[in-house]
Every structure is written in C-alpha cells, then in structure tokens.
Tab-separated table of C-alpha atoms in Angstrom:
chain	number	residue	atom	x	y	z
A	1	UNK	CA	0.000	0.000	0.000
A	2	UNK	CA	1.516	3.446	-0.753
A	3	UNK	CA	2.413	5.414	2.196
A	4	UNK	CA	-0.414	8.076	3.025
A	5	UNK	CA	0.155	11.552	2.369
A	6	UNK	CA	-2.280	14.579	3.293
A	7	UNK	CA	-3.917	16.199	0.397
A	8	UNK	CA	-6.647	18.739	1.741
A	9	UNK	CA	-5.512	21.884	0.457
A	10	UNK	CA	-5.033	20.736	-3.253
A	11	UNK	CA	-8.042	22.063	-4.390
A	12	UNK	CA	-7.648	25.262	-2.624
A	13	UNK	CA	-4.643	26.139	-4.394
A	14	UNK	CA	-5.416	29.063	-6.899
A	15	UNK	CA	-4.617	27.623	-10.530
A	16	UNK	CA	-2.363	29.555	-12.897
A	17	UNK	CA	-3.445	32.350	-14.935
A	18	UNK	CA	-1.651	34.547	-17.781
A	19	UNK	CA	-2.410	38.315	-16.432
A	20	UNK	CA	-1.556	39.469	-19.960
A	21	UNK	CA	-3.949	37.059	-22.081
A	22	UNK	CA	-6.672	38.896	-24.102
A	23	UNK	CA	-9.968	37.189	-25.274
A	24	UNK	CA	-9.467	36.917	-28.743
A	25	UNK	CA	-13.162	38.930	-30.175
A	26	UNK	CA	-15.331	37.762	-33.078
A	27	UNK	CA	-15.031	40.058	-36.039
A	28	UNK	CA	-18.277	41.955	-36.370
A	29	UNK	CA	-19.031	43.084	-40.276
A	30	UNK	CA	-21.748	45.656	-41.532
A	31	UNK	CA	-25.390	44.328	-42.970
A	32	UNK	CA	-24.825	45.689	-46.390
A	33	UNK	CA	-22.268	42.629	-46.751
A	34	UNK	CA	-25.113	40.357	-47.078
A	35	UNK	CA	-28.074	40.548	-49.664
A	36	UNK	CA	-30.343	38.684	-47.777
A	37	UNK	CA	-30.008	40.076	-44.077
A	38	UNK	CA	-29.560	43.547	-45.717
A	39	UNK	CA	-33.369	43.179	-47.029
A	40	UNK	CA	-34.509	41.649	-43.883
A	41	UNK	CA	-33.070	44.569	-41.800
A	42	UNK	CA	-34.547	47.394	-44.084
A	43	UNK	CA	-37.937	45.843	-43.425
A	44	UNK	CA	-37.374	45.728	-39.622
A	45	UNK	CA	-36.596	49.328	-39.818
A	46	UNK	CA	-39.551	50.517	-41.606
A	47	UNK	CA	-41.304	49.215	-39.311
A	48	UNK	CA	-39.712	49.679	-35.459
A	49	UNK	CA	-36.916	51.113	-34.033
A	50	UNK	CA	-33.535	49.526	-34.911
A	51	UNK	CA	-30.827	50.424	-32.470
A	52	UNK	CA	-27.990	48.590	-33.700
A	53	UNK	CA	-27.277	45.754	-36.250
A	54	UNK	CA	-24.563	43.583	-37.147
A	55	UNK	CA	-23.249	40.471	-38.632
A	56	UNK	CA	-21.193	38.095	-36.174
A	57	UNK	CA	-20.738	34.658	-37.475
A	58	UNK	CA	-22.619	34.833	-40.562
A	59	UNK	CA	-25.801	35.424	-38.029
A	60	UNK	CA	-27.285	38.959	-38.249
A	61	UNK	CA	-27.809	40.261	-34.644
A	62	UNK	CA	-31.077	42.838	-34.489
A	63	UNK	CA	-31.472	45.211	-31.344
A	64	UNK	CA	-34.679	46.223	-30.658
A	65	UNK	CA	-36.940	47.663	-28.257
A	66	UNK	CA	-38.251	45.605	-25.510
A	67	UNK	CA	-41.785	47.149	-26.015
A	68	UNK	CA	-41.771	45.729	-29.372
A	69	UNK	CA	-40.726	42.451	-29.580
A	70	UNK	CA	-43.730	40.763	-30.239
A	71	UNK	CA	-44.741	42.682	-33.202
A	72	UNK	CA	-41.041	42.151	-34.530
A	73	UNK	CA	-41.334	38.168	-33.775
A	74	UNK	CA	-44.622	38.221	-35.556
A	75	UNK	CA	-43.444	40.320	-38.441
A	76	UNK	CA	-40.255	37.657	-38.304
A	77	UNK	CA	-42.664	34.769	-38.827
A	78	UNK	CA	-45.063	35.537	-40.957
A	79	UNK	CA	-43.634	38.223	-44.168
A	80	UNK	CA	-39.772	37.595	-43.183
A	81	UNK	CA	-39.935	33.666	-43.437
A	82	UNK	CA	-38.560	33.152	-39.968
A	83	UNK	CA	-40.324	30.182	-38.525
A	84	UNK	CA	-38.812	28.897	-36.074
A	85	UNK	CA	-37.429	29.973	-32.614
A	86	UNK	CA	-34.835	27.971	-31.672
A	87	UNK	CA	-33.674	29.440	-28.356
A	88	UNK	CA	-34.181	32.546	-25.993
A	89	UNK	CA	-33.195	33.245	-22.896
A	90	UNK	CA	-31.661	36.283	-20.848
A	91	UNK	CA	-28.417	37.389	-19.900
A	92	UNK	CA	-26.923	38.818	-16.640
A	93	UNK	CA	-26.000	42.541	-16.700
A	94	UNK	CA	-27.271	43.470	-13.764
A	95	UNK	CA	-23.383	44.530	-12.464
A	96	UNK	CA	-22.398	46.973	-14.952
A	97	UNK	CA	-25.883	47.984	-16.455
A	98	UNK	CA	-28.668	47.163	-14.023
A	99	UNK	CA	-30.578	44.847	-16.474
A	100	UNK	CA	-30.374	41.986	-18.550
A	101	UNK	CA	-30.328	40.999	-22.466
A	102	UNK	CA	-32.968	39.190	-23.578
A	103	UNK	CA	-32.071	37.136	-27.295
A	104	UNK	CA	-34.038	35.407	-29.483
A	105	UNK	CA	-32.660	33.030	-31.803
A	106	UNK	CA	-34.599	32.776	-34.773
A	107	UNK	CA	-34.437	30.295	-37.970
A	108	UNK	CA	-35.398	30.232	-41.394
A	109	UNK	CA	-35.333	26.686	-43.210
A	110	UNK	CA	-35.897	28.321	-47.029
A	111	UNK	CA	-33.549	31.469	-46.238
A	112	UNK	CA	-31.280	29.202	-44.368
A	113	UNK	CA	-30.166	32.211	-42.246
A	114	UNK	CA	-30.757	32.897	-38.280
A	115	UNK	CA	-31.260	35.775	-36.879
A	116	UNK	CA	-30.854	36.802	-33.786
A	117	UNK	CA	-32.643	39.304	-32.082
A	118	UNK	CA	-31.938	41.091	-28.892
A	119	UNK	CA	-33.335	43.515	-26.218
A	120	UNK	CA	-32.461	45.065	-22.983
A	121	UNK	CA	-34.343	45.433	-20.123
A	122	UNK	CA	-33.850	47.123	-16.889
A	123	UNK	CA	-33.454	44.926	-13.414
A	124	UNK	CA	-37.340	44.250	-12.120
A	125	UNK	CA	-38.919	44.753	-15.402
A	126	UNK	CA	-41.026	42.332	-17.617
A	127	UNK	CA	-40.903	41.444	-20.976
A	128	UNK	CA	-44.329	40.963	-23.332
A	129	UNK	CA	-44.430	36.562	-23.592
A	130	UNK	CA	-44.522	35.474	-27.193
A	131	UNK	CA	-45.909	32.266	-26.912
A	132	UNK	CA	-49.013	32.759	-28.659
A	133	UNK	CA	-45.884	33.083	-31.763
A	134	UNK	CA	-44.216	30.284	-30.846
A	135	UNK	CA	-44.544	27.357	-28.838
A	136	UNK	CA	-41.227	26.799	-28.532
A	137	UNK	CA	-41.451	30.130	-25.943
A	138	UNK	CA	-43.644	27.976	-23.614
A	139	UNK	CA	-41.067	25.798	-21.757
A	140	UNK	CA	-38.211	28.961	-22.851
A	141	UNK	CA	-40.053	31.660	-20.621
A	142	UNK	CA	-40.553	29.627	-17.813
A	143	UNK	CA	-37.112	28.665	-18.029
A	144	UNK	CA	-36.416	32.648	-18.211
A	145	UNK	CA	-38.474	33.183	-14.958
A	146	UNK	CA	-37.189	30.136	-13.240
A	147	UNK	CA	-33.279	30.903	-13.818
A	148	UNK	CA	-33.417	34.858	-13.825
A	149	UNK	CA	-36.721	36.073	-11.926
A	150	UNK	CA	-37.776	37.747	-15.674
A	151	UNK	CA	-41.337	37.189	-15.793
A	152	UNK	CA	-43.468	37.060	-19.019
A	153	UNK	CA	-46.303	39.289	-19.223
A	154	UNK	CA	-49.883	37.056	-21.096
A	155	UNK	CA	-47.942	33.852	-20.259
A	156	UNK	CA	-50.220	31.118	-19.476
A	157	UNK	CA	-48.668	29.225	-16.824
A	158	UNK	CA	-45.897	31.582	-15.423
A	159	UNK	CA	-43.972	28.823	-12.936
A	160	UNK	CA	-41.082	27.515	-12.301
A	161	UNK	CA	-40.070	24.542	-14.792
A	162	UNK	CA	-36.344	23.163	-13.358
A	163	UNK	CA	-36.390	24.241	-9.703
A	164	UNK	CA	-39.426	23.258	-7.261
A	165	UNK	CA	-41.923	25.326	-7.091
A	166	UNK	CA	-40.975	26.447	-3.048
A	167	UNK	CA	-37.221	27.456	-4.285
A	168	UNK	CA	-36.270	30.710	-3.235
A	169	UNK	CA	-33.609	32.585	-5.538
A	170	UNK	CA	-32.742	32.704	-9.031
A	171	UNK	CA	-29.776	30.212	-10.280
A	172	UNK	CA	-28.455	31.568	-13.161
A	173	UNK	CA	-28.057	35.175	-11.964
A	174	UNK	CA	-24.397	35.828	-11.485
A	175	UNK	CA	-24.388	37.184	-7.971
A	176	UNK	CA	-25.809	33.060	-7.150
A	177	UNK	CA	-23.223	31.216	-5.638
A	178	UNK	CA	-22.904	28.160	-7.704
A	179	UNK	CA	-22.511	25.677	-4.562
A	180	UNK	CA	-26.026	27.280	-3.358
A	181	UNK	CA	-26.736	29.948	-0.668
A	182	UNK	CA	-28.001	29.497	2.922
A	183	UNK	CA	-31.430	28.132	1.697
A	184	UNK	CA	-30.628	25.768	-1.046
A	185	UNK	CA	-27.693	24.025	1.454
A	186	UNK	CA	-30.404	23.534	4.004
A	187	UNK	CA	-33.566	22.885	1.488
A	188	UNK	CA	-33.733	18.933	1.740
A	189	UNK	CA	-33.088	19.069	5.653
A	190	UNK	CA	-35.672	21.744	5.850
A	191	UNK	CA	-38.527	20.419	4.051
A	192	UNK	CA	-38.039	16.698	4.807
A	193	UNK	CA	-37.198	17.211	9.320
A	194	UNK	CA	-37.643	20.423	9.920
A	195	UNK	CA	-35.140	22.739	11.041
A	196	UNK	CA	-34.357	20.991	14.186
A	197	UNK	CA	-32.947	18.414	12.527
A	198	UNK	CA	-29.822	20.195	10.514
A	199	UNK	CA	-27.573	20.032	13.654
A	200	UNK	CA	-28.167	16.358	13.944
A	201	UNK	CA	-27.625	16.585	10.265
A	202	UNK	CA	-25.055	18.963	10.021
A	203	UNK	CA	-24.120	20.813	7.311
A	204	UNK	CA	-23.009	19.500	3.870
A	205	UNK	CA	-19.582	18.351	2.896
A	206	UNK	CA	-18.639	20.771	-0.151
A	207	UNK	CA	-15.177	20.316	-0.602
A	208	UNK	CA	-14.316	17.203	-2.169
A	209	UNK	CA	-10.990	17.220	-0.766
A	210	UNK	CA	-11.594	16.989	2.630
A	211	UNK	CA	-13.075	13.490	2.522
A	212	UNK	CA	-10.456	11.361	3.552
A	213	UNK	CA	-10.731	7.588	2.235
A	214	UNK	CA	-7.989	7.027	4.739
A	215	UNK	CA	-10.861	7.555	7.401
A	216	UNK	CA	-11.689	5.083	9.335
A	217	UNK	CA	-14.812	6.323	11.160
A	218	UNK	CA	-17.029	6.942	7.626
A	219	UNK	CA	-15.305	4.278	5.628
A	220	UNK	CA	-13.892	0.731	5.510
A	221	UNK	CA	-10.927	0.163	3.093
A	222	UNK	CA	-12.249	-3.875	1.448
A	223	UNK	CA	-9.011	-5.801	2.520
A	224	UNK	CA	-7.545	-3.782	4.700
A	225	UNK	CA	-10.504	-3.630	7.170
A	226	UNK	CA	-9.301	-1.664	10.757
A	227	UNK	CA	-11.917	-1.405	13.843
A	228	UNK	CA	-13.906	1.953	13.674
A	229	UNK	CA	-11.642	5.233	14.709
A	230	UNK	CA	-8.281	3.810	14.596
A	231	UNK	CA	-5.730	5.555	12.486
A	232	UNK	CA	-4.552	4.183	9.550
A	233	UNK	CA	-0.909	4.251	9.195
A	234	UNK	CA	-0.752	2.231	5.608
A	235	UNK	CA	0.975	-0.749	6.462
A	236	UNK	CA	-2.239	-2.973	7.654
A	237	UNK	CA	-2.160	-6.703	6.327
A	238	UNK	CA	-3.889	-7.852	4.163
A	239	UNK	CA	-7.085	-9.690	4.714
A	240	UNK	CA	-8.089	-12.311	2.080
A	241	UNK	CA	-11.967	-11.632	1.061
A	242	UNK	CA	-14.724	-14.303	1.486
A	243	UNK	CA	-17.746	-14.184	-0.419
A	244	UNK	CA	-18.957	-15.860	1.676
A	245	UNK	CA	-18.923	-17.145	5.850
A	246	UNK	CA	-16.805	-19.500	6.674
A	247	UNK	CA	-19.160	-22.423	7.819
A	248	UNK	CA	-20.734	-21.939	4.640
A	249	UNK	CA	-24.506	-21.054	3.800
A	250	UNK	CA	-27.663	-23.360	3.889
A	251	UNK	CA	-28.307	-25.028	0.257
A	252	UNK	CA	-25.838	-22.715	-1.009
A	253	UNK	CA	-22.624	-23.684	-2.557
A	254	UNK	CA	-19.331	-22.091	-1.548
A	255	UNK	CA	-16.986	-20.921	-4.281
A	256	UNK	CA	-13.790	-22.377	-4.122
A	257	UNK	CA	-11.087	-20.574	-5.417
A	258	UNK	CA	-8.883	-23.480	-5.870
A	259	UNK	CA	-10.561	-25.803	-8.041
A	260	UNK	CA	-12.206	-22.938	-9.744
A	261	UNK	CA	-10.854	-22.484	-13.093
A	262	UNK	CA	-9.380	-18.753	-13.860
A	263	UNK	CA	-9.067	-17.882	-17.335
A	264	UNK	CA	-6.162	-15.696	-17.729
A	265	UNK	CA	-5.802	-15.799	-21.736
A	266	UNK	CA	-7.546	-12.540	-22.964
A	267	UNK	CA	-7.094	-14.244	-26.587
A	268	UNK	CA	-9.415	-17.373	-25.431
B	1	UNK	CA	-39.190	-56.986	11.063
B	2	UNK	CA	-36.139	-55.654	10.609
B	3	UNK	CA	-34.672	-54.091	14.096
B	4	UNK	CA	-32.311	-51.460	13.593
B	5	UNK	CA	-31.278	-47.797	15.031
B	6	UNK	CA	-31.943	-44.154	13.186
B	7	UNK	CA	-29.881	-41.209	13.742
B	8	UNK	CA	-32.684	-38.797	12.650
B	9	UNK	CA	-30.001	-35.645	13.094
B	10	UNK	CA	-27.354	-37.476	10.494
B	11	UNK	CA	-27.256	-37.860	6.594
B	12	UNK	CA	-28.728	-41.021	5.451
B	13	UNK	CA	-31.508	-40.703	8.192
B	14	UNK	CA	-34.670	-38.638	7.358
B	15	UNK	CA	-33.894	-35.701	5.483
B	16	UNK	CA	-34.124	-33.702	9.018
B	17	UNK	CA	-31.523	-30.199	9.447
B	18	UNK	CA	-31.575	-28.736	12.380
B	19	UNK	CA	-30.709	-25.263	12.769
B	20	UNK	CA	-31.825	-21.625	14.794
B	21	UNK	CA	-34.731	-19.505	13.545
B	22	UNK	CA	-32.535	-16.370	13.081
B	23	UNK	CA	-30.531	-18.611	10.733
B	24	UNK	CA	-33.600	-19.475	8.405
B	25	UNK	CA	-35.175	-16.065	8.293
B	26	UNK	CA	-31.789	-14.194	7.555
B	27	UNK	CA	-30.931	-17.134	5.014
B	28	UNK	CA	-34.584	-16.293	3.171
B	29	UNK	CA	-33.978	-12.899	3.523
B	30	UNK	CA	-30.586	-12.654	2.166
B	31	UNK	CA	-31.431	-15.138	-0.903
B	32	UNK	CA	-34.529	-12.886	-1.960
B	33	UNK	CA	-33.596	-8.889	-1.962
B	34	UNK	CA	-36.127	-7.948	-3.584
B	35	UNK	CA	-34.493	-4.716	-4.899
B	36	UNK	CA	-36.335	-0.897	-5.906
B	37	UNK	CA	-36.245	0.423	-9.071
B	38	UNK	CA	-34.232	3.646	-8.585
B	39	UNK	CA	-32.094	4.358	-12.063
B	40	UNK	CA	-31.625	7.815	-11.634
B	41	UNK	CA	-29.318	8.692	-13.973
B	42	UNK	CA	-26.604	6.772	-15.745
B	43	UNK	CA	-25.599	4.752	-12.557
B	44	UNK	CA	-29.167	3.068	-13.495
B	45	UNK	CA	-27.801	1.763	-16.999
B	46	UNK	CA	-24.984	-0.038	-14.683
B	47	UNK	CA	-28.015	-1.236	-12.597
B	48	UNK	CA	-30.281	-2.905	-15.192
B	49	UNK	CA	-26.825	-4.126	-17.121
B	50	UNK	CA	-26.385	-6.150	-13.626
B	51	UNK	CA	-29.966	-7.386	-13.987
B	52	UNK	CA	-29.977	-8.663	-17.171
B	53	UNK	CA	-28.833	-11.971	-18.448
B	54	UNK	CA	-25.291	-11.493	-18.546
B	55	UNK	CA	-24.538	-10.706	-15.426
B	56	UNK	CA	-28.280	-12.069	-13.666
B	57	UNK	CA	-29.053	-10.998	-10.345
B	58	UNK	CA	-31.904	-13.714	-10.769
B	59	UNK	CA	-29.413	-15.753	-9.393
B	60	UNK	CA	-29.252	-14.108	-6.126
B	61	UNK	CA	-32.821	-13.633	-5.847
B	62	UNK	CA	-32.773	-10.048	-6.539
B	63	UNK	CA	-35.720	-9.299	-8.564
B	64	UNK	CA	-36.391	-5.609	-9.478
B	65	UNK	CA	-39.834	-3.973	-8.415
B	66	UNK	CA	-41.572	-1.368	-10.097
B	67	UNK	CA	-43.327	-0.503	-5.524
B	68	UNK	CA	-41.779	0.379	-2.667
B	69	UNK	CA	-44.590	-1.957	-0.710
B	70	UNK	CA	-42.236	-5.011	-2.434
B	71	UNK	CA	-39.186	-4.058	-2.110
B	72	UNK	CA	-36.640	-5.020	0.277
B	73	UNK	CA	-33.473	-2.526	-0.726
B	74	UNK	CA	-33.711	0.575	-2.573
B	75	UNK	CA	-30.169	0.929	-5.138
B	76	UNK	CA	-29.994	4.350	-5.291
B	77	UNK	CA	-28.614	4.865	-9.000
B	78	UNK	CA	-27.305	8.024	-9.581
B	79	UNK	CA	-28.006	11.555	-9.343
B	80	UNK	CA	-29.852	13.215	-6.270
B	81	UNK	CA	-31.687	16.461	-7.044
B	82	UNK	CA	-32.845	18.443	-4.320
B	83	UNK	CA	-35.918	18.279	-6.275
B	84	UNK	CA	-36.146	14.808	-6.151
B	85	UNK	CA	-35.245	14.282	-2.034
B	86	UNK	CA	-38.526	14.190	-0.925
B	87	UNK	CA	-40.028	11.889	-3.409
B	88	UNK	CA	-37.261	9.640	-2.392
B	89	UNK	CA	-37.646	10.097	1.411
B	90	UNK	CA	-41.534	8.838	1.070
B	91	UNK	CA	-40.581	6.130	-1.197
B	92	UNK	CA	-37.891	4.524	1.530
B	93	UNK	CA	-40.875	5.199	4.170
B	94	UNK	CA	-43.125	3.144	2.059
B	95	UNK	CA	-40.851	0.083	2.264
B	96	UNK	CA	-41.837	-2.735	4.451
B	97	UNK	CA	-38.787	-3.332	6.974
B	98	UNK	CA	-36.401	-4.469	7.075
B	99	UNK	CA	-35.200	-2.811	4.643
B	100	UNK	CA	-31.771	-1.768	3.318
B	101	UNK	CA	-30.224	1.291	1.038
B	102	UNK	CA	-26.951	0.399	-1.471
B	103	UNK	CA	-25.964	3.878	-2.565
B	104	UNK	CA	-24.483	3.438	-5.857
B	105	UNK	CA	-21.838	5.627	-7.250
B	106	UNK	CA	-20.246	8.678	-6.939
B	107	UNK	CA	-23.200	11.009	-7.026
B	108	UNK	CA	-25.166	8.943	-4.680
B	109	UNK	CA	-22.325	8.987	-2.035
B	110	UNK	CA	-20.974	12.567	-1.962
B	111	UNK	CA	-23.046	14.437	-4.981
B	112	UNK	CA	-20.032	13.412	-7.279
B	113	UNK	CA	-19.161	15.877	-9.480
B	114	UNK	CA	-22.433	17.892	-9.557
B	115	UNK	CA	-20.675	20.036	-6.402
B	116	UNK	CA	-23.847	22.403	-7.336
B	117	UNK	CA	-27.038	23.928	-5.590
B	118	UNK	CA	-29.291	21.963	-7.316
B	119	UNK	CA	-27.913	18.436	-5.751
B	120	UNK	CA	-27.836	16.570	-2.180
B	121	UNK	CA	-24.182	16.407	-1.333
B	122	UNK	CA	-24.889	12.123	-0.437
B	123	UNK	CA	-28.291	10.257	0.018
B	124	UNK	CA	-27.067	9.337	3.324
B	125	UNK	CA	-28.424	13.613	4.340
B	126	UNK	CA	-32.089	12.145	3.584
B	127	UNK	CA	-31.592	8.281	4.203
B	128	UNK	CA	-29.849	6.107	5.940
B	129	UNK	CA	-27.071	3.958	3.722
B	130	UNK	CA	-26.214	0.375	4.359
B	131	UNK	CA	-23.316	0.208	1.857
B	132	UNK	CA	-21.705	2.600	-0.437
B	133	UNK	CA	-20.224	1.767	-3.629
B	134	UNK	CA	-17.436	3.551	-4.945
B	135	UNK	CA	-16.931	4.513	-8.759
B	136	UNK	CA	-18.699	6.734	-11.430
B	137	UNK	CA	-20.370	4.042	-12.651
B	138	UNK	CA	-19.705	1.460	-10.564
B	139	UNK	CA	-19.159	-1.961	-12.707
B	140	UNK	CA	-22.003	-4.479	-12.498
B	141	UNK	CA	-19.842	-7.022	-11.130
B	142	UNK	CA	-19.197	-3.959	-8.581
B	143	UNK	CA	-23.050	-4.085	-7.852
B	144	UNK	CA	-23.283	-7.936	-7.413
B	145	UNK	CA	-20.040	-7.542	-5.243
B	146	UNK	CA	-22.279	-5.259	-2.878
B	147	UNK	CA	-25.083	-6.875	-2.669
B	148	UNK	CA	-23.466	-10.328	-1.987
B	149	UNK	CA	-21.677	-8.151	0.925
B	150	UNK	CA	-25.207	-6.759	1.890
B	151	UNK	CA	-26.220	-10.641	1.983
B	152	UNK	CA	-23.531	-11.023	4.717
B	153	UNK	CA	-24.583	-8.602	6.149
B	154	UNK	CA	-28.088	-9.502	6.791
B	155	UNK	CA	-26.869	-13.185	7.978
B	156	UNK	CA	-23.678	-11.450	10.280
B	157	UNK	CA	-27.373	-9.755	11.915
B	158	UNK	CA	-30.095	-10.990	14.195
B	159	UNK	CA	-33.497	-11.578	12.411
B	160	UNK	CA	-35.483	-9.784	15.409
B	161	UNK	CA	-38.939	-8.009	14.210
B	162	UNK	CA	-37.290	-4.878	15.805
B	163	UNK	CA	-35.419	-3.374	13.594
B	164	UNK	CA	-32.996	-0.990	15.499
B	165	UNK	CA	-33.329	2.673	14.222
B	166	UNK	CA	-30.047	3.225	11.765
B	167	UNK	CA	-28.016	6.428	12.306
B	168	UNK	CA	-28.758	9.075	9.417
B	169	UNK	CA	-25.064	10.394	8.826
C-alpha cells in the first residue's frame, strides 16, 4: 500500500493564470455585406426602431426595443420567413448595467439564415411573452423566470419549470453562488425534518478534498478492514476476502477458489 | 421386522436439518432482496446491465420492483436532485422493513461531481445507507459484489422483528 500523504488543500490552491492574455473577439461586419439580411433589416426598420445591427458569425444580430418584440417576432414569422425559434433566454447585466439581455434566436429553413434578435431590459422589469408566436417560448419563458426572476407578461402558466416550485432565488443570476446559498444548502433538511434536525444533520460536505478515504470512522478500506476510529498508518495486512462465511450457507454452494478455473488468456 | 437404530439428526436418516430460527429467516432474507427500481441517472444503466442476463441478479434472488410496498433494498442509482429528495424520502418510508439502502456511485455517495445547488451532497443527508459503492459508474460485477456483501450482512445480523433505528449520517 503506498504510504499516506495529506492532500486537503489541493483544491484550494489558486490555478495559474496569464495576467496578460486577451480574449481573442469575433469580427463583427456591416449588414450591407449580405443581400439577404440587408433586405430583412430594411424591413425591420420601416417598421420599429432599430438600435444597432450587425453580422457576427454569418448570423445577423437585431437590437430592438423591448416594447416591441412581439410585433417584430410576428413580423419575423409571418412576411420575413422566420419560422422557427430555436432558443431565448436572458443574460446577466445586472453589475455593470442594471438589467439583462434578452435574445431570441430565430431560424429560417428556405432562407437558411438565423437571426438573432436582442433587447435590454432594466433589473425588475417584464418582458411581453410570445408564446401565442411560438410554442417553442412555452417551456423557454418559464425557463427565463425560473433561472433569472424575468417574468413574461400574457404567459399562461408563469412557474417555475427546473427548480421546485418552493425554491427561493434565481440560479443563473451571477451574484448566485454556484454551490447554493443558505437556503438551497439547508432545502432537503428543511422540508423533509424540519429545522431541528440540521444540527443532527449537520451541514453538507462541499469540498471534495476533505473526505479522507484514509478515514476510518465513515469508511472501511475492502481488505484492509481496521476497527472503527483507529488511524490508519498504511501498512495494515492484508485480509483475504470471502464471499462468503466461513461455515458456509444453507443449500448454497461455496466458491472455491482453488478448483475454480481462472481464465487468464484474454485471446481465449 | 427388521430391528435397527436411526440417527434422525445425520445424513442417510430422514432428510431432518436442524438449525436456529434467526438462521432461516436471515438465510430467506438474504437469498430474496427484492431490490427498488431507482435508475436515476446513468448509474441506473450499470443497474439494469447487472440485472440482465449477462450478469443475472436472478441468481441471487434479486428481482427488481416497479413498488416500494415489495421491495426489500432501494439501489440508489445516480443523481440526487434536491428536487427529487422528498419523493425519495416517502418512497424509503413506504418500504416494508427491514429494509436496506446500497448507494451506488459517486453522485449517490458525496453528490459526485455535480458540487452544485441543485444536488444533495450524499443520500445518506435524507436516508440512511447500508453500503456505499465507490466509482462513477460502478461496474455491475461492482453491484453484485455489494449486494453479496449486503447478503452477509443480513446473515452477520439478528433476524429480530425490531429493527434498530439506523443512524442518518
């Protein structure tokens, strides 16, 4: 058996970063480089506000108003040949602008183009639901509520999808500790014993490198069993394992090793 | 007519065996484990692989059941949402006792990997665990190693109605 050395801190150790690496950027180019998102956006315009558009990726990115992004979805679907919404959800910008971006990532089959079209709202605010568009916004906007606290205004069952329905907090936003806070630690203890019981409980193990296999109060090492709460010091013998009791079991046949035949030719 | 002795207690005699009461119920006990369904995530395609014909936990007895009210041990099988806890808390009260938990897998022992909000850090916070099994996924020769361990476990144990109440951590 190797000889035991302590390893609690590993994970604690800060890894190594380059203080002078950049994020590369993707290349953004204008609309008028592409016929067919260059006619999409002069329709948009004529219509509602356009406050900034670009290509990124070969996918045209639209921002709008958040007042009007049902009409644009619906103008999207039915004259512009977008029919299908593949994704939306929000994104955190609560730290440096006090809101989030909403994006909806729409597809065209004929056109084969996406577009994708985005809006910013301020912290607390709502955005109009667009699921009488597309049903694909069902299972989307409850997702939206249920991560980031957005709700949808005319959506028919505004709940929480992932998390139960007595969670307290939204996930996704970036202020959430990702290992939970106070009430999502305590949430099974809570709603299954009651708060008396989390001292019996006690509070969960989060660092995977404090548990100790060389422990012998939580854990028995197969082969190199000790009685409970002695310290391990790594030269224990070995004890041969039984499959069985010795004296055997009633109607039941004991292996033995010895006249057991071991195949040991991988090429059999 | 023929005189002679019988040694009723010996081969050869009657087909008599004498043995203790705890020794038959733990011996009926251990040879049918009626075990849970609970596949909860990929741990549970390691589970059914040890219940199918290659590997045949038929031959131990262990049957799977689709109802708590038949089951004997629960194989927990994966991933523990916080979601999920209480479902699994009323399931393991709906077992007749005795009954017995194998915690199977990473996830099932510490939360694994998923070191998130959304999962129990170890089923052992909501139930108590007979036997852990280490790996992410355990083998199904590792499965059929535990429960043959849980077998000796249940014979190494009085057969007593009373159950003694197991510690939760």
């Amino acid at each position: 058996m190797r000889a035991y050395k302590g390893k609690g801190d590993v994970q604690a150790k800060p890894y190594y970063t380059d203080r002078y690496w950049v994020a590369p950027r993707v290349p953004k180019f204008d609309v008028e480089s592409d016929e067919v998102f260059s006619k999409d956006l002069e329709v948009i315009k004529s219509k509602f506000d356009v406050l900034e558009a670009f290509i990124q990726v070969e996918q045209m990115t639209v921002f709008i108003n958040p007042d009007d992004n049902y009409k644009v979805l619906q103008l999207l679907k039915d004259e512009l040949d977008y029919t299908q919404l593949s994704e939306m959800s929000a994104i955190d910008f609560i730290e440096t602008r006090d809101g989030f971006e909403i994006f909806y990532q729409m597809l065209s089959m004929n056109k084969r183009k996406r577009i994708r079209i985005k809006m910013f709202i301020k912290n607390g605010a709502a955005i109009n639901s667009v699921e009488k568009l597309f049903r694909s916004a069902d299972w989307s906007e409850r997702e939206v509520f249920d991560m980031f606290g957005i709700e949808a205004n005319g959506h028919p069952f505004m709940k929480r999808i992932l998390m139960p329905y007595d969670w307290q907090g939204y996930p996704l936003l970036k202020t959430y500790p990702l290992q939970g806070d106070e009430f999502a630690a305590w949430y099974e203890v809570d709603k299954i014993y009651g708060k008396e019981a989390r001292e019996e409980i006690g509070p969960e193990i989060r660092d995977t490198a404090t548990v100790d296999r060389y422990d012998s109060d939580r854990f028995a090492r197969l082969g190199y069993e000790v009685p409970i709460g002695v310290k391990i010091t790594g030269n224990e013998p070995k004890n041969t394992q039984n499959y069985q009791e010795e004296g055997g079991v009633f109607l039941i046949r004991k292996l033995d090793k010895d006249s057991s035949k071991v195949i040991d030719d991988p090429q059999r | 007519m023929a005189q002679h002795k019988i040694n009723y207690t010996q081969n050869g005699g009657l087909p008599v065996a004498l043995t203790s009461m705890d020794k038959v119920v733990n011996w009926g006990r251990s040879n049918s484990l009626w075990a849970m369904t609970y596949g909860l995530a990929c741990c549970g395609i390691e589970m059914m692989a040890a219940g199918a014909s290659r590997y045949d936990f038929d031959r131990f007895g262990t049957i799977f059941r689709a109802s708590p009210r038949q089951s004997d041990v629960m194989i927990v099988a994966g991933t523990l949402t916080k979601k999920h806890s209480e479902f699994i808390k009323r399931l393991y009260d709906q077992m007749t006792e005795p009954r017995w938990v194998i915690s199977m897998g990473s996830c099932a022992n510490t939360g694994g990997m998923f070191n998130t909000y959304a999962t129990v850090q170890g089923v052992d916070r909501i139930i108590p665990v007979d036997l852990y099994l280490p790996g992410c996924a355990p083998r199904p020769e590792t499965l059929q190693y535990g429960v043959m361990l849980l077998q000796k476990k249940i014979r190494a144990n009085k057969a007593s109605r009373a159950q003694k109440p197991k510690r939760l951590m």
